[in-house]
Coordinates of C-alpha atoms in Angstrom, one line a residue:
M734 CA 202.1 124.0 28.6
T735 CA 198.9 123.3 27.9
Q736 CA 195.2 123.1 28.6
H737 CA 194.3 119.0 27.9
I738 CA 194.5 116.8 31.7
T739 CA 195.6 113.3 31.0
G740 CA 192.8 110.9 31.1
P741 CA 192.9 108.1 33.9
A742 CA 194.7 105.3 33.9
S743 CA 190.9 103.1 34.1
G744 CA 189.0 102.8 30.6
S745 CA 186.6 105.8 30.9
V746 CA 186.4 108.3 28.1
R747 CA 187.7 112.3 29.9
S748 CA 187.5 115.6 27.5
A749 CA 190.4 116.1 26.5
D750 CA 189.3 120.0 27.3
T751 CA 189.0 119.0 30.8
G752 CA 189.4 115.6 31.4
R753 CA 186.4 114.9 33.5
T754 CA 183.9 112.0 32.1
A755 CA 181.0 112.7 30.3
A756 CA 179.2 112.0 33.5
E757 CA 181.3 114.6 35.4
E758 CA 179.6 117.5 32.6
R759 CA 176.5 118.4 34.3
T760 CA 175.4 121.6 32.7
D761 CA 175.1 124.0 36.1
W762 CA 177.8 122.6 37.6
W763 CA 178.6 125.9 39.8
R764 CA 174.6 126.4 40.8
D765 CA 174.9 124.1 43.3
A766 CA 178.9 123.7 43.6
V767 CA 180.6 123.0 47.1
I768 CA 184.3 125.2 46.0
Y769 CA 186.6 124.6 49.3
Q770 CA 188.6 128.0 48.8
V771 CA 192.7 126.4 49.1
Y772 CA 194.4 128.7 50.9
P773 CA 197.9 127.2 49.3
R774 CA 200.7 128.9 51.6
S775 CA 198.6 127.5 54.7
F776 CA 197.7 124.1 53.6
A777 CA 200.5 121.9 53.6
D778 CA 204.0 121.8 52.5
S779 CA 205.5 119.5 50.4
D780 CA 209.2 120.5 51.0
G781 CA 209.6 121.7 54.9
D782 CA 210.7 125.4 54.1
G783 CA 207.5 126.5 56.1
M784 CA 205.4 127.7 54.1
G785 CA 202.8 125.5 52.3
D786 CA 203.3 125.0 47.9
L787 CA 201.2 124.1 45.2
P788 CA 202.8 120.5 45.2
G789 CA 201.9 120.0 48.8
V790 CA 198.1 121.5 47.6
T791 CA 198.6 118.3 45.1
A792 CA 199.4 116.1 47.7
R793 CA 196.4 116.2 49.6
L794 CA 193.5 117.2 46.7
P795 CA 192.6 113.1 47.7
H796 CA 191.3 114.9 51.1
L797 CA 188.9 117.3 49.4
R798 CA 187.7 113.9 47.1
R799 CA 186.8 112.1 50.3
L800 CA 185.1 115.4 52.3
G801 CA 182.8 115.4 49.0
V802 CA 183.8 119.2 47.8
D803 CA 182.8 120.2 43.7
A804 CA 185.9 122.9 43.1
V805 CA 188.9 124.1 44.9
W806 CA 189.6 127.8 44.4
L807 CA 193.6 129.2 44.8
S808 CA 194.2 131.4 46.2
P809 CA 197.2 133.5 44.2
F810 CA 200.1 131.7 43.7
Y811 CA 202.0 134.4 41.1
S812 CA 205.2 135.2 40.8
S813 CA 205.0 137.9 44.1
P814 CA 207.1 140.0 46.5
Q815 CA 204.1 138.7 49.5
A816 CA 203.6 142.6 50.6
D817 CA 200.5 141.1 51.3
A818 CA 200.9 137.1 50.8
G819 CA 200.0 137.2 47.2
Y820 CA 197.6 139.8 46.5
D821 CA 200.9 142.3 45.1
V822 CA 201.4 140.0 41.9
A823 CA 204.5 141.4 40.4
D824 CA 203.3 138.5 37.1
Y825 CA 200.5 136.9 36.7
R826 CA 202.0 134.6 34.0
V827 CA 204.4 133.2 36.8
V828 CA 204.3 131.4 39.9
D829 CA 206.2 132.3 42.8
P830 CA 208.9 130.3 43.6
V831 CA 208.1 130.2 47.6
F832 CA 205.0 128.3 45.6
G833 CA 206.2 126.0 42.7
T834 CA 206.5 126.2 39.2
L835 CA 203.6 126.9 36.3
A836 CA 204.7 122.7 35.5
D837 CA 203.5 122.2 39.4
A838 CA 200.5 123.6 38.5
D839 CA 199.9 122.0 36.1
E840 CA 200.2 118.6 37.2
L841 CA 197.5 120.2 40.3
V842 CA 195.0 121.3 37.9
R843 CA 195.2 117.5 36.1
R844 CA 195.6 115.2 38.9
A845 CA 192.3 117.4 40.1
H846 CA 190.7 117.3 36.9
A847 CA 191.0 113.5 37.4
L848 CA 189.7 113.2 41.2
G849 CA 186.9 114.9 39.5
L850 CA 187.8 118.3 41.1
R851 CA 187.8 121.3 39.3
V852 CA 189.5 124.0 39.2
I853 CA 188.8 128.2 40.3
V854 CA 192.1 130.2 40.4
D855 CA 192.1 134.4 41.5
I856 CA 192.3 136.9 39.7
V857 CA 193.8 139.6 40.7
P858 CA 193.4 142.9 38.7
N859 CA 192.0 146.0 40.5
H860 CA 195.7 146.2 41.3
C861 CA 199.6 144.4 40.9
S862 CA 202.1 145.0 42.7
D863 CA 204.9 147.8 43.1
R864 CA 207.0 145.3 41.6
H865 CA 205.6 144.6 38.1
E866 CA 207.0 145.9 34.7
W867 CA 204.9 147.9 33.8
F868 CA 205.1 150.7 37.4
R869 CA 208.6 149.5 37.9
E870 CA 209.3 151.4 34.4
A871 CA 206.3 154.0 35.2
L872 CA 208.5 155.4 37.9
A873 CA 211.9 154.4 36.0
Q874 CA 210.9 157.3 33.7
G875 CA 209.4 159.7 35.1
P876 CA 206.2 162.0 34.9
A877 CA 206.7 161.9 30.8
S878 CA 205.9 157.7 30.9
A879 CA 202.8 156.6 28.5
L880 CA 202.7 153.9 30.9
R881 CA 201.9 155.8 33.8
D882 CA 198.2 156.4 32.2
R883 CA 198.1 152.7 32.7
F884 CA 198.1 153.6 36.4
H885 CA 196.1 156.2 38.6
F886 CA 199.1 158.9 38.7
R887 CA 198.1 162.2 39.8
P888 CA 199.8 165.6 41.1
G889 CA 199.6 166.5 45.1
R890 CA 197.7 168.8 46.3
G891 CA 198.5 172.4 48.3
P892 CA 201.7 174.6 46.7
Q893 CA 203.5 171.8 46.6
G894 CA 201.9 169.1 45.7
E895 CA 203.0 168.3 49.1
L896 CA 199.2 166.8 49.9
P897 CA 197.2 164.1 48.3
P898 CA 195.0 164.2 45.4
N899 CA 191.5 163.8 46.8
D900 CA 191.3 162.5 50.3
W901 CA 190.6 158.9 49.8
E902 CA 191.2 156.1 53.0
S903 CA 193.1 153.0 52.3
V904 CA 191.6 149.8 52.9
F905 CA 193.8 148.8 54.4
G906 CA 194.2 151.9 56.6
G907 CA 196.5 156.0 55.8
P908 CA 195.6 157.7 52.9
A909 CA 194.8 155.7 49.1
W910 CA 198.2 157.9 47.9
T911 CA 202.2 157.3 47.8
R912 CA 204.3 160.7 46.5
T913 CA 206.9 158.6 44.0
T914 CA 210.6 160.7 43.6
D915 CA 211.0 161.6 40.1
P916 CA 214.5 160.0 38.9
E917 CA 216.2 163.1 39.8
G918 CA 215.5 163.0 43.4
T919 CA 212.9 165.7 43.4
P920 CA 209.1 165.8 45.2
G921 CA 207.4 163.7 42.1
D922 CA 203.6 163.2 41.5
W923 CA 201.6 160.3 43.7
Y924 CA 199.7 157.6 43.1
L925 CA 196.3 155.6 44.0
H926 CA 196.5 152.5 46.2
L927 CA 193.4 151.4 47.5
F928 CA 195.2 149.3 49.7
A929 CA 199.1 148.4 50.7
P930 CA 201.3 151.2 49.1
E931 CA 203.3 148.1 47.3
Q932 CA 199.7 147.8 45.5
P933 CA 199.0 150.3 42.9
D934 CA 195.8 150.4 41.4
F935 CA 195.5 150.0 37.0
D936 CA 193.3 152.6 35.3
W937 CA 190.9 149.7 33.9
E938 CA 189.8 153.2 31.0
H939 CA 193.4 152.4 29.6
P940 CA 192.8 149.2 26.4
A941 CA 196.3 147.8 27.2
V942 CA 194.6 147.0 31.0
R943 CA 191.5 145.4 29.7
A944 CA 194.2 143.6 27.3
E945 CA 196.4 142.3 28.7
F946 CA 193.7 141.1 31.5
R947 CA 192.3 139.2 28.4
S948 CA 195.7 137.9 27.4
V949 CA 195.8 136.5 31.8
L950 CA 192.5 135.3 31.5
R951 CA 193.2 133.1 28.3
F952 CA 196.3 132.1 29.3
W953 CA 195.2 129.9 32.6
L954 CA 192.1 128.7 31.0
D955 CA 194.6 127.2 28.2
L956 CA 196.4 125.2 31.7
G957 CA 192.2 124.5 31.6
V958 CA 191.6 126.2 34.9
D959 CA 187.7 125.9 35.6
G960 CA 186.8 130.1 36.2
F961 CA 188.0 133.0 39.0
R962 CA 187.1 134.3 41.6
V963 CA 187.7 137.9 41.2
D964 CA 189.4 139.4 43.9
V965 CA 188.4 143.3 44.6
A966 CA 185.9 142.6 40.9
H967 CA 183.5 146.7 42.8
G968 CA 187.0 148.5 42.3
L969 CA 187.9 148.0 38.7
V970 CA 186.1 151.4 37.9
K971 CA 186.1 154.9 39.7
A972 CA 184.0 157.8 39.3
A973 CA 185.5 160.8 36.4
G974 CA 187.1 163.3 38.0
L975 CA 188.4 160.7 41.5
P976 CA 186.2 163.3 43.6
D977 CA 186.4 163.8 47.1
V978 CA 184.5 160.9 50.1
G979 CA 184.0 163.8 51.9
H980 CA 184.4 162.2 55.5
A981 CA 187.6 159.9 57.6
E982 CA 186.9 156.8 58.9
Q983 CA 185.3 155.3 55.1
V984 CA 186.6 152.3 55.4
K985 CA 183.4 151.6 57.8
L986 CA 181.5 152.5 54.7
L987 CA 182.2 149.2 52.3
G988 CA 180.2 147.2 51.8
A989 CA 177.5 149.6 53.3
A990 CA 177.4 152.8 51.9
P991 CA 178.0 154.8 48.0
V992 CA 181.9 154.9 48.0
P993 CA 183.7 156.3 44.6
Y994 CA 185.8 154.6 44.2
F995 CA 184.1 151.1 44.1
D996 CA 181.0 148.9 42.6
Q997 CA 181.1 151.9 40.1
D998 CA 178.5 151.2 37.0
G999 CA 181.3 150.8 34.4
V1000 CA 183.0 147.7 35.7
H1001 CA 179.8 145.9 33.7
E1002 CA 181.0 146.9 31.1
I1003 CA 184.7 144.2 31.5
Y1004 CA 182.7 142.0 33.6
R1005 CA 180.0 141.7 29.9
D1006 CA 183.9 141.3 27.8
W1007 CA 184.6 138.9 30.0
R1008 CA 181.8 136.4 30.2
V1009 CA 181.9 136.2 26.3
L1010 CA 185.3 134.8 26.8
L1011 CA 184.4 132.8 29.5
D1012 CA 181.7 131.6 27.2
G1013 CA 184.3 131.0 24.1
Y1014 CA 186.0 127.3 26.1
P1015 CA 184.5 124.5 26.4
G1016 CA 183.2 123.0 30.4
E1017 CA 181.3 126.1 31.4
R1018 CA 184.1 127.9 33.0
I1019 CA 182.6 130.6 35.4
A1020 CA 183.9 133.7 36.6
V1021 CA 183.1 134.5 40.9
A1022 CA 182.7 138.1 42.3
E1023 CA 184.4 139.1 46.3
A1024 CA 182.1 142.6 45.3
W1025 CA 181.6 144.7 48.8
T1026 CA 178.7 145.7 48.0
P1027 CA 176.0 148.3 50.1
T1028 CA 173.3 145.6 49.0
V1029 CA 172.4 141.8 47.7
E1030 CA 171.1 144.0 45.1
R1031 CA 173.7 145.3 43.9
S1032 CA 175.5 142.4 44.2
A1033 CA 173.2 140.6 41.8
L1034 CA 173.1 142.8 39.2
Y1035 CA 177.1 141.5 38.6
L1036 CA 175.2 138.1 37.8
R1037 CA 173.0 139.8 34.8
P1038 CA 173.1 136.7 32.7
D1039 CA 175.6 138.4 29.9
E1040 CA 177.6 139.0 33.1
L1041 CA 179.7 137.0 35.8
H1042 CA 178.3 133.5 37.5
Q1043 CA 178.3 134.1 41.2
A1044 CA 179.4 136.8 43.4
F1045 CA 180.1 135.8 47.3
N1046 CA 176.7 137.3 49.7
F1047 CA 178.9 138.9 52.4
A1048 CA 175.7 139.4 54.2
Y1049 CA 175.4 136.2 55.0
L1050 CA 178.7 135.8 56.4
T1051 CA 178.4 138.8 58.6
T1052 CA 174.9 138.2 59.8
G1053 CA 175.1 137.2 63.5
W1054 CA 173.6 134.4 65.0
D1055 CA 170.0 135.4 65.1
A1056 CA 166.6 134.1 63.7
A1057 CA 165.0 136.3 62.2
A1058 CA 168.1 138.5 60.8
L1059 CA 169.2 134.6 59.4
R1060 CA 165.8 134.3 57.7
A1061 CA 165.8 138.1 56.4
V1062 CA 169.0 137.8 54.8
I1063 CA 168.3 134.2 52.8
D1064 CA 164.9 135.6 52.1
R1065 CA 166.1 139.0 50.7
S1066 CA 169.7 136.9 49.0
L1067 CA 167.5 134.1 47.6
D1068 CA 164.6 137.5 45.6
A1069 CA 167.7 138.9 44.9
M1070 CA 169.6 136.4 42.8
N1071 CA 167.0 135.1 41.0
T1072 CA 165.3 138.6 39.7
V1073 CA 168.8 138.1 37.4
S1074 CA 168.5 134.1 37.7
A1075 CA 171.6 133.6 38.9
P1076 CA 172.4 131.5 42.3
A1077 CA 172.3 132.8 45.9
T1078 CA 176.3 131.9 47.4
W1079 CA 176.5 131.2 51.2
V1080 CA 179.5 131.1 53.3
L1081 CA 180.3 132.2 56.9
S1082 CA 184.7 131.5 56.1
N1083 CA 187.5 132.8 54.1
H1084 CA 191.2 134.7 54.5
D1085 CA 190.2 137.4 55.6
V1086 CA 187.2 137.5 58.2
V1087 CA 187.3 135.5 62.0
R1088 CA 186.8 132.1 62.0
H1089 CA 182.7 131.7 62.2
T1090 CA 183.9 129.0 65.2
T1091 CA 185.5 131.9 67.4
R1092 CA 183.5 134.4 65.7
L1093 CA 180.0 133.0 67.0
A1094 CA 181.0 131.5 70.4
D1095 CA 180.4 135.0 72.4
G1096 CA 183.4 133.6 75.2
D1097 CA 182.4 130.5 75.4
P1098 CA 185.1 127.7 72.9
A1099 CA 182.8 125.1 73.3
R1100 CA 179.6 127.1 72.8
G1101 CA 181.5 128.7 69.3
L1102 CA 182.4 125.5 67.9
R1103 CA 178.2 123.8 68.8
R1104 CA 177.0 126.9 66.4
A1105 CA 179.4 126.6 64.0
R1106 CA 178.4 123.3 63.1
A1107 CA 175.1 124.4 63.8
A1108 CA 175.6 127.3 60.7
T1109 CA 177.4 124.5 58.3
L1110 CA 174.3 122.2 58.3
L1111 CA 171.7 125.8 57.7
M1112 CA 173.5 126.8 54.9
L1113 CA 174.1 123.6 53.5
A1114 CA 170.5 123.0 53.2
L1115 CA 169.7 126.3 51.6
P1116 CA 169.6 126.5 47.8
G1117 CA 172.3 127.2 45.3
S1118 CA 176.2 126.8 46.6
A1119 CA 178.0 126.7 49.5
Y1120 CA 182.2 128.2 50.5
L1121 CA 184.0 126.1 52.4
Y1122 CA 187.1 127.7 53.6
Q1123 CA 190.1 125.4 54.9
G1124 CA 190.2 124.3 58.0
E1125 CA 186.7 124.9 58.8
E1126 CA 185.8 121.1 58.2
L1127 CA 188.4 120.3 61.9
G1128 CA 186.5 122.3 63.5
L1129 CA 190.0 125.7 64.0
P1130 CA 188.8 128.2 65.8
E1131 CA 190.7 131.2 64.9
V1132 CA 194.4 131.7 66.9
T1133 CA 193.6 135.0 68.5
D1134 CA 197.3 135.1 70.5
L1135 CA 199.8 135.1 67.8
P1136 CA 203.1 137.2 68.6
D1137 CA 202.8 140.5 67.0
E1138 CA 206.5 139.5 66.0
V1139 CA 205.1 136.9 64.3
R1140 CA 202.3 137.9 62.5
Q1141 CA 202.4 139.5 58.3
D1142 CA 198.9 141.1 57.9
P1143 CA 199.8 144.4 56.6
A1144 CA 197.0 145.9 57.7
F1145 CA 198.6 145.3 61.1
F1146 CA 201.7 147.2 61.2
R1147 CA 199.2 150.0 59.9
G1148 CA 197.7 152.5 62.5
S1149 CA 193.7 152.5 60.6
G1150 CA 191.5 150.7 58.5
Q1151 CA 191.6 147.0 59.1
E1152 CA 191.7 145.6 62.7
G1153 CA 195.1 143.7 61.0
T1154 CA 193.9 140.2 61.9
R1155 CA 194.0 138.5 59.4
D1156 CA 196.9 136.0 60.6
G1157 CA 195.2 134.9 62.9
C1158 CA 192.4 132.7 60.8
R1159 CA 196.2 131.8 57.8
V1160 CA 197.5 129.5 60.8
P1161 CA 198.6 126.4 58.5
L1162 CA 196.6 123.4 58.5
P1163 CA 197.2 121.0 61.3
W1164 CA 197.2 117.2 59.7
S1165 CA 198.4 114.2 62.0
G1166 CA 200.6 113.9 65.0
T1167 CA 200.3 115.0 68.0
R1168 CA 202.9 118.1 68.1
P1169 CA 203.5 120.9 65.4
P1170 CA 203.4 121.0 62.7
F1171 CA 201.3 118.4 62.5
G1172 CA 201.9 117.1 59.1
F1173 CA 202.0 120.3 57.8
G1174 CA 205.2 119.6 56.2
P1175 CA 207.4 116.4 55.9
A1176 CA 209.8 116.7 58.9
E1177 CA 208.4 115.5 62.4
D1178 CA 209.4 119.0 64.1
G1179 CA 210.0 121.0 60.5
P1180 CA 208.5 125.2 60.9
S1181 CA 204.8 126.6 59.6
W1182 CA 205.4 130.3 58.5
L1183 CA 202.5 131.1 61.1
P1184 CA 203.0 129.1 65.2
Q1185 CA 200.0 126.9 65.7
P1186 CA 198.7 126.2 69.2
A1187 CA 200.0 123.1 71.0
D1188 CA 196.8 121.3 72.0
W1189 CA 195.6 121.3 67.6
G1190 CA 196.2 117.3 68.2
R1191 CA 192.9 116.9 68.7
L1192 CA 191.9 118.6 65.6
T1193 CA 194.3 117.1 64.0
V1194 CA 192.8 114.4 60.2
E1195 CA 194.6 111.9 61.6
A1196 CA 192.5 112.5 64.4
Q1197 CA 189.0 113.3 63.4
E1198 CA 188.3 110.2 61.2
G1199 CA 186.1 107.8 62.0
D1200 CA 184.4 109.1 64.6
P1201 CA 181.0 109.5 65.0
A1202 CA 181.2 113.0 66.7
S1203 CA 184.0 114.6 64.9
T1204 CA 183.2 118.1 62.5
L1205 CA 185.4 116.8 59.6
E1206 CA 182.8 112.7 60.6
L1207 CA 179.4 115.1 59.8
Y1208 CA 180.7 118.1 57.4
R1209 CA 181.7 114.5 54.8
A1210 CA 178.2 113.3 56.4
A1211 CA 176.7 117.1 55.3
L1212 CA 177.9 116.5 51.7
A1213 CA 177.0 113.0 50.5
L1214 CA 173.6 113.9 50.9
R1215 CA 173.4 117.2 49.9
R1216 CA 175.0 115.4 46.6
D1217 CA 172.4 112.5 46.9
H1218 CA 169.4 114.0 47.5
P1219 CA 167.2 115.4 45.4
A1220 CA 166.1 117.9 47.6
L1221 CA 169.3 119.7 48.5
G1222 CA 171.8 121.9 46.3
A1223 CA 170.1 124.2 43.4
G1224 CA 166.6 125.6 43.6
R1225 CA 165.4 129.2 44.1
S1226 CA 163.9 129.7 47.9
V1227 CA 163.8 127.5 50.6
Q1228 CA 159.3 127.3 52.3
W1229 CA 159.0 128.8 55.2
L1230 CA 157.0 126.2 57.4
A1231 CA 155.7 127.6 61.7
A1232 CA 158.0 127.1 64.2
P1233 CA 158.9 128.9 68.1
E1234 CA 160.9 132.0 68.4
G1235 CA 164.7 131.4 67.8
V1236 CA 164.3 128.9 65.6
L1237 CA 163.6 128.5 61.9
A1238 CA 162.5 126.1 59.8
F1239 CA 162.3 125.4 56.3
R1240 CA 161.3 122.7 54.0
R1241 CA 163.2 121.7 50.9
T1242 CA 161.6 119.5 47.9
A1243 CA 163.2 117.9 44.1
A1244 CA 160.7 120.3 42.5
D1245 CA 162.5 123.2 44.7
A1246 CA 166.0 121.7 43.7
G1247 CA 165.0 121.0 40.4
R1248 CA 165.8 117.2 40.2
A1249 CA 163.8 113.9 40.1
A1250 CA 163.5 112.3 42.8
G1251 CA 165.7 110.0 43.6
G1252 CA 168.9 110.7 43.7
A1253 CA 168.7 111.0 39.3
D1254 CA 171.4 112.9 38.7
T1255 CA 173.5 110.7 40.2
G1256 CA 171.5 107.3 39.7
R1257 CA 172.4 106.5 43.5
D1258 CA 168.5 106.4 44.7
A1259 CA 168.4 109.0 48.3
G1260 CA 165.9 106.3 50.1
G1261 CA 162.5 107.9 48.0
A1262 CA 162.5 111.0 50.1
Q1263 CA 160.6 114.3 48.2
G1264 CA 161.9 116.4 50.4
I1265 CA 163.9 117.4 53.5
V1266 CA 163.1 119.7 56.6
V1267 CA 165.6 121.7 58.3
T1268 CA 165.3 122.5 61.4
V1269 CA 167.8 125.1 63.4
N1270 CA 167.2 126.6 67.7
L1271 CA 169.1 129.7 67.2
T1272 CA 168.6 130.0 71.1
D1273 CA 170.7 128.7 73.8
G1274 CA 167.8 126.7 75.5
P1275 CA 165.8 123.2 74.9
V1276 CA 162.6 123.9 72.5
T1277 CA 160.2 121.1 71.5
V1278 CA 158.6 121.7 68.4
P1279 CA 156.0 119.0 66.6
C1280 CA 158.5 116.1 64.7
P1281 CA 158.7 117.0 60.6
G1282 CA 160.2 113.0 59.8
T1283 CA 163.4 111.1 60.6
A1284 CA 165.9 112.1 61.6
V1285 CA 168.7 112.2 58.7
L1286 CA 171.4 114.3 60.1
S1287 CA 172.2 116.8 62.7
S1288 CA 174.9 119.0 63.0
L1289 CA 175.3 117.3 67.3
K1290 CA 176.4 113.6 65.3
S1291 CA 177.0 112.8 61.8
R1292 CA 175.8 109.4 62.5
V1293 CA 172.5 107.6 64.9
P1294 CA 171.0 111.5 64.9
A1295 CA 168.1 110.2 66.6
A1296 CA 169.6 109.2 69.6
D1297 CA 170.3 112.7 70.3
L1298 CA 166.7 113.6 70.4
A1299 CA 164.1 113.5 73.3
G1300 CA 160.8 114.2 73.2
S1301 CA 158.0 112.0 73.2
G1302 CA 154.7 111.6 70.8
S1303 CA 154.9 113.8 67.6
D1304 CA 156.9 115.9 69.5
V1305 CA 160.5 116.0 70.1
V1306 CA 163.1 118.3 71.7
L1307 CA 165.0 120.0 69.6
P1308 CA 168.9 120.9 71.6
P1309 CA 170.1 124.4 71.8
D1310 CA 171.9 125.9 69.0
S1311 CA 171.8 122.3 67.1
T1312 CA 170.5 122.1 63.8
V1313 CA 168.1 118.7 62.4
W1314 CA 168.0 117.5 58.9
W1315 CA 164.3 116.3 58.3
A1316 CA 163.3 113.2 55.7
A1317 CA 160.5 114.5 55.5

């Protein structure tokens, strides 16, 4: 394998390290990037076995290029027993046969770069699989094994060591400890797993763990990836002595209050070391933290100039459809990120949460789609970087009626912890046709690892193509305008405007976004507009507001939005649950 990406068929000159033209090698590309999450097992199936794979992703990259995103983030595809859908990694340098081969990964990176797309891969450093070579040997060799120091093995409490070492609970429910059996068959020590028992936590105080992950990062950087999404970035370091939390139902604290196994200050030394490694590679390779912290200010600590580049904004994701609450979290997010000169990030859905089309619906699917489209235009107008989850560009709802016998989320099978409903957002994508599997695989009546709703024919890429009222065309139009207009993209603030209760209104300017007027970053004209005004009606009724300019995009339609806006004189009526972008 090689880090060098093959050049294009055309005569443009591409970097040997990244495969992109000089024009595409934009400084600080990650500050306003739109990054699309691919969940490989549910994106596209190339061989008809019902499971998505890397060749399937590669074949569908033109869809992402046309959509208008800047980068692709791939959930884990490494060798794994799949106890937690690949987040239980047995070998970090091997592609699981379910998804293909290392050659397939190399081809995906090459093809993505040829299309001008960057590639970010998941790295899972908090824990591995119980099939990982280190852990298997640690069990086989017994209590005296030096390999046990690379994990959290502890004797139990109680007269016979029959109780867990402390009161920590698994995020997936139940205790965060599992007792081992020694080689001679007697009960042994306990090991820590903050997630499933098949996912033992590494002890990051051990130098071998740190050295191993530096090597893993180099392996994928040498293959050409542009960065990493760091799974459970807040979990690597545990409080000294592994103290008790003191009460049950600890999962309710996550991201809301300090716990001794998350967001410990020691993680920052690790990420400073990683940043040095990343900066040693050309092409601005990045790392993105999945860090559930009590405050956005704590999240900002991961993004100091010598640490990671971005962190997911879970405070924004978990804010409801409420104008005052959204304005507050936007302000707080921007203020926190500005203190460390990092971009804010915005996200509405991912592979672990209920799709926002359903989450915002309050029981009414039509309202949910309307709000989801409006929420997307709000998010894409904010300064910083945005994350999209596969299928949201099709307006896919959460699948809430999956039979118990097909579910695979490990949390579903445990007594407490997460709700165990993550399968509903992971149902394979519909691409074409009128019945399952809707082009997900090559066979017209082939399988899919989770069943798709029979009525998804109206939501396929094929069905939405060219329809100005479709969610797909709305996303394409919004991303094109975001890319070309000088007032959109990166930036540090928004200018809030007076608005009625339940309405958000703000202005973005070229100066705020750090781009020259007229679309100088792309060489394309942006119509001479110096600013964009965004109005969002979060109420369930029409609201009259002063017309701020010329409507250029509406969440109601991707084309001719002015036709959807009634009014008289200098006023305009915003329909309920709608967002409009205005040139002003």
